[in-house]
XYZ file of C-alpha atoms in Angstrom:
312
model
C 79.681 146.578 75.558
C 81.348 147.195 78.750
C 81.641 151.345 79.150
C 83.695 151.155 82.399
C 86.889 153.041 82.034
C 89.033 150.255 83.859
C 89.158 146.895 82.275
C 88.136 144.470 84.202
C 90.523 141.491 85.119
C 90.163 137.573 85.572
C 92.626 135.284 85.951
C 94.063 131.529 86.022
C 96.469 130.451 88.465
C 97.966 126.548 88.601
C 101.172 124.419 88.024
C 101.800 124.013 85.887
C 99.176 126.105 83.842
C 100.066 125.081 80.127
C 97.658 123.186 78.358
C 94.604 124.544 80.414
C 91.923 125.841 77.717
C 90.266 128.181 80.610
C 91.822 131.575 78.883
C 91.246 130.805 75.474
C 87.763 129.611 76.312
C 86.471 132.188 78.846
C 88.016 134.886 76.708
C 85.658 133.628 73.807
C 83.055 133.126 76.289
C 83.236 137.038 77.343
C 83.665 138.700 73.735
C 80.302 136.444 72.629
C 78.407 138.758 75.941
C 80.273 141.589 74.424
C 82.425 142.477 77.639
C 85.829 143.552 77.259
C 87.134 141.793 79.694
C 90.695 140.548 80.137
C 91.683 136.896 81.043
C 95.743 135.806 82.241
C 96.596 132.972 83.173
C 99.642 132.888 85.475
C 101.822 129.782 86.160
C 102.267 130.123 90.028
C 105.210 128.204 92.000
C 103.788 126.939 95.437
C 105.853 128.718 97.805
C 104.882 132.166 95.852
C 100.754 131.058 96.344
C 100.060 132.629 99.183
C 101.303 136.501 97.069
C 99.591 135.160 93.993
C 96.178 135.302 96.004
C 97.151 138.371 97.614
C 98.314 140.125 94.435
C 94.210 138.953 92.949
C 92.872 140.422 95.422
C 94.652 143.619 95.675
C 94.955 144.157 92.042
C 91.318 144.207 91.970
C 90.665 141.007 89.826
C 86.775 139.998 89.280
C 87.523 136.702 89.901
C 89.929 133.518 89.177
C 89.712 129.862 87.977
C 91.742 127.586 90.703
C 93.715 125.400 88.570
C 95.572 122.143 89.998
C 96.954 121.660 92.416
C 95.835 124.529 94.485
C 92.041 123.657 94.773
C 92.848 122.394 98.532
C 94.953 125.583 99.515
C 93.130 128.062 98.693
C 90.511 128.464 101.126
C 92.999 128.101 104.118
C 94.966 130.574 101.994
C 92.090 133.438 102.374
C 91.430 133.022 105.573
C 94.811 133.543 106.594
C 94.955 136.708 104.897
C 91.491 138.196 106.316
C 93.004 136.995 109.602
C 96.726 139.136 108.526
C 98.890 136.274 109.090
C 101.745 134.910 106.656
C 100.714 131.097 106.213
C 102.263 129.730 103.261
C 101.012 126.012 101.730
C 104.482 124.512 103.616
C 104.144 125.690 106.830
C 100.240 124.284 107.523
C 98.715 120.667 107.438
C 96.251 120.311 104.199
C 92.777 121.998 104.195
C 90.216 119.230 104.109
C 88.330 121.574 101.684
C 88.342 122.147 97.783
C 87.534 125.309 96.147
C 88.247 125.612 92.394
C 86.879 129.097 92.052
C 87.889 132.956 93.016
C 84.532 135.434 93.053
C 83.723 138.708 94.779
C 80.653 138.996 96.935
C 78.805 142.336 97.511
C 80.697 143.662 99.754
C 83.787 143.171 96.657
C 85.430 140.557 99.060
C 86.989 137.625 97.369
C 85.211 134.294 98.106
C 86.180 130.516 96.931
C 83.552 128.413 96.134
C 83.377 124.687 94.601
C 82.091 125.100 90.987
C 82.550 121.197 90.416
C 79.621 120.091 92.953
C 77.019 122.543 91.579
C 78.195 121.507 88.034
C 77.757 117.828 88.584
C 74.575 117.987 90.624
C 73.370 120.369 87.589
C 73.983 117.249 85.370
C 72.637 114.289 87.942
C 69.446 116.223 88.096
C 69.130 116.127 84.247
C 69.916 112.577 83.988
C 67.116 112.038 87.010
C 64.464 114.000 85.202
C 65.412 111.554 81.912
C 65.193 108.412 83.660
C 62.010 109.397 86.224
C 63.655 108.893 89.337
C 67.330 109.904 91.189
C 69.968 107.725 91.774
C 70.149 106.455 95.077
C 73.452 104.478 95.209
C 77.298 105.303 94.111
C 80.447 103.076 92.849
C 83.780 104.604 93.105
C 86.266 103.214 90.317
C 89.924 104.089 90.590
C 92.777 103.403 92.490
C 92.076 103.440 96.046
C 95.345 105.922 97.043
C 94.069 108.586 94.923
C 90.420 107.968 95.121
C 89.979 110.364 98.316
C 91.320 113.002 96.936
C 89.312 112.990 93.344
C 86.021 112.642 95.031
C 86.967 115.082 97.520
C 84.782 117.580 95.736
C 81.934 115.773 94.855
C 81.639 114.208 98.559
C 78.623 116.404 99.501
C 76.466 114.800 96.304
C 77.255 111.194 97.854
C 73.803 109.231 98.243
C 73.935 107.013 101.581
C 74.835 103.849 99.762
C 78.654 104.039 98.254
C 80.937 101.586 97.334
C 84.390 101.240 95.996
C 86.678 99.409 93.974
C 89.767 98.337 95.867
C 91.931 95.864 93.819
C 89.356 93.321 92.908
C 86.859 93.382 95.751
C 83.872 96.070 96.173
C 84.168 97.667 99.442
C 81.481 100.343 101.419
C 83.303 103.572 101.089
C 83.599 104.299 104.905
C 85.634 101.559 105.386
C 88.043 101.967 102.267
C 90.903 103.024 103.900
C 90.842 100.545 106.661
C 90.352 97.833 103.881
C 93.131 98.923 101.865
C 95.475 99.303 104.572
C 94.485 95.999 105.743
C 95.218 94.241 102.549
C 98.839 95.830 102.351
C 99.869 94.787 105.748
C 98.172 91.307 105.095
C 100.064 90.841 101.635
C 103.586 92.050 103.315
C 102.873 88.878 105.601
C 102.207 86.417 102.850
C 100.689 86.286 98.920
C 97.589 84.936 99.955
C 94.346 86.217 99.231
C 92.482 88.161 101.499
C 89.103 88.904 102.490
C 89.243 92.366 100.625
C 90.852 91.031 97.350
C 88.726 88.480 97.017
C 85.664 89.043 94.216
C 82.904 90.211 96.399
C 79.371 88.280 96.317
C 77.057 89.398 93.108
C 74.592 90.563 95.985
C 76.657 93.742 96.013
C 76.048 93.777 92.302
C 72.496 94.137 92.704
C 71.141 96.010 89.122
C 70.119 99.362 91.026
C 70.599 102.652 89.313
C 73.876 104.175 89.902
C 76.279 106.923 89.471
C 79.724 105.777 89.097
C 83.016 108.502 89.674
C 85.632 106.950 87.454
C 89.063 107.759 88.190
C 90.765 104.842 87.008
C 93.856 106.206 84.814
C 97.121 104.288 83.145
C 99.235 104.409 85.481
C 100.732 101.754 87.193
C 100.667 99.477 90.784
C 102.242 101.739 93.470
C 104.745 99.514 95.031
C 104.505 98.595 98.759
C 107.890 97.723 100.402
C 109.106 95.988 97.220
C 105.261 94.361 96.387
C 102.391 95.228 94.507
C 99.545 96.429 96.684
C 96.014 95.395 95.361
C 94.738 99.058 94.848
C 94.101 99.652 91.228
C 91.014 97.577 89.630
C 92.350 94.838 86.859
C 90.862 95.203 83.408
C 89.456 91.349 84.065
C 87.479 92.900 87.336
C 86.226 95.646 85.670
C 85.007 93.620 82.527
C 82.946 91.790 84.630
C 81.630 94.711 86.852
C 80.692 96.687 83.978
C 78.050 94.563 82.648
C 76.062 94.378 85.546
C 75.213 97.702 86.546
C 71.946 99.120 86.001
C 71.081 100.135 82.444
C 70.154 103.608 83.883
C 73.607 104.003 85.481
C 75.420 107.400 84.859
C 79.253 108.083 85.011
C 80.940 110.676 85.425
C 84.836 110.247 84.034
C 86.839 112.453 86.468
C 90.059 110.916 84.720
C 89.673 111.216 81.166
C 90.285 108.130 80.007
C 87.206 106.248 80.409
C 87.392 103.630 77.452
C 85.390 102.744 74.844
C 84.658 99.329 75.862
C 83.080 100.456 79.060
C 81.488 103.079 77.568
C 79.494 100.504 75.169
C 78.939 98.375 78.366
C 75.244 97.802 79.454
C 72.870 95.136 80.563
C 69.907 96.021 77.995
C 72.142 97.463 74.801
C 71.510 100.416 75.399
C 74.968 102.503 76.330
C 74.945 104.374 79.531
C 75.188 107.859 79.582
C 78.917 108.976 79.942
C 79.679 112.383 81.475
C 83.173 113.481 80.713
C 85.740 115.994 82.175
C 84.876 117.862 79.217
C 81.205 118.158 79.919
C 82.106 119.356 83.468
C 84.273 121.823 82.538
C 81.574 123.666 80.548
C 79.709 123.465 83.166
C 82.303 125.019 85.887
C 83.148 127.161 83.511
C 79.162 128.588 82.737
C 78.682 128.788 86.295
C 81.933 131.001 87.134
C 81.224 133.330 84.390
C 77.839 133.905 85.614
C 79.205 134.371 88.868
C 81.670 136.998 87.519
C 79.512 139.170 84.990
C 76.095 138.656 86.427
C 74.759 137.397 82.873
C 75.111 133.479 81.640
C 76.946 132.992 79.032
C 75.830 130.412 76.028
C 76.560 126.668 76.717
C 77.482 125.856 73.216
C 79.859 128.982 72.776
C 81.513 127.235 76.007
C 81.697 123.754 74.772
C 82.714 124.431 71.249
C 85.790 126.233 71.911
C 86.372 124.071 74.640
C 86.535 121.230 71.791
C 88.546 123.839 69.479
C 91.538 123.940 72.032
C 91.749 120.373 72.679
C 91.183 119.620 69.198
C 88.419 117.231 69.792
């Protein structure tokens, strides 16, 4: 048990914060270690982010869990207060970085790190050592306007080779957002097809081992000037893409609603290995509360209550 006479503190900040299983799960998490250790999560407005940091790191929390949409703030966030300056999320351009996690270093100094990189590279390294050999290529699914942002924290795993899906074309990821923007201006000219919506040749199909980031979700077409633009994948596209990746293909479902049809998808029968949000988060959430307590906590602890909240 913990014997120090001050209990110590972690905490969730977000908004909104309901529905996220990080309290009820890391509290379980820390009772199984036998630490009594207290977990709040707070529901923080974004003009008020800036005190919420603050208030962590004065009130002497161990740590936090940077909920959405705050992941890109934060960082800029810290620095501004090591630096004594009053820069609220408003008054600055975005931070190109994303941190999802509050920690202390040993000099008790509040660091934020990126627990979702470690976490996935963690699970691409497993699913290497399974099939003999890493993967050495990438396919983005989602829709393109969003896409930047959800891979944002994974963009330091990218192999070389990385394509996406933009409307019904395959693209190289460097050039996404010139080809998107290029097929909007092109369709406010006319409805014809252009070079980027049409299907791609099956040479950039080619049956190599990939990872795929799904982020495709339900929403609908964002509207350009009146049209649809040609971001989001169709279901006819994606039917036909699925089928003809590599058996050995892993993906990891960022959106949570990767279906069942793709899931069953493969070239051999045999269904590729689907990593979920879910699987992530137990992940994130082993590797923060090692970072916190100095002692790793058990995986299956994690993952079952993490399947209690959501009632999975």
């Amino acid at each position: 048990m913990d014997d120090s006479p001050i209990q110590s503190a972690l905490c969730a900040i977000g908004h909104p914060i309901a529905g996220n299983p990080t309290q009820f799960v890391t509290q379980r998490a820390l009772a199984a270690l036998g630490l009594d250790w207290q977990f709040i999560s707070f529901d923080v407005q974004p003009e008020m982010l800036q005190r919420a940091i603050a208030g962590i790191d004065s009130l002497g929390f161990c740590g936090a869990i940077i909920a959405p949409p705050y992941q890109t703030e934060v960082y800029r966030i810290l620095q501004s207060l090591a630096a004594g300056t009053n820069v609220t999320p408003v008054d600055a351009a975005p931070d190109d970085s994303w941190h999802d996690c509050l920690i202390r270093d040993e000099n008790h100094q509040l660091l934020a790190v990126n627990l979702l990189a470690p976490a996935a590279t963690k699970l691409l390294a497993a699913h290497g050592q399974v099939i003999g050999h890493p993967l050495d290529r990438c396919l983005l699914v989602g829709d393109s306007a969003v896409l930047p942002k959800r891979v944002l924290p994974l963009s330091q795993l990218l192999p070389p080779q990385v394509d996406a899906v933009v409307g019904a074309a395959l693209v190289p990821w460097a050039v996404t957002a010139a080809a998107e923007s290029e097929v909007v201006g092109q369709q406010d000219e006319d409805e014809s097809v252009t070079e980027f919506e049409a299907p791609v040749a099956q040479a950039c199909l080619v049956p190599q081992p990939r990872w795929i980031i799904w982020t495709l979700d339900s929403k609908p077409s964002k509207k350009h000037r009146g049209k649809a633009a040609s971001t989001i994948p169709p279901t006819e596209f994606l039917l036909d893409l699925l089928p003809q990746l590599h058996g050995e293909s892993l993906v990891f479902d960022l959106s949570g609603t990767y279906p069942a049809w793709a899931a069953a998808a493969a070239t051999d029968g045999t269904p590729r290995r689907v990593i979920t949000s879910v699987d992530l988060d137990v992940e994130r959430l082993v590797l923060a509360i090692e970072r916190w307590t100095g002692t790793g906590p058990d995986i299956e602890t994690i993952r079952e209550a993490i399947e209690e909240y959501l009632e999975i």
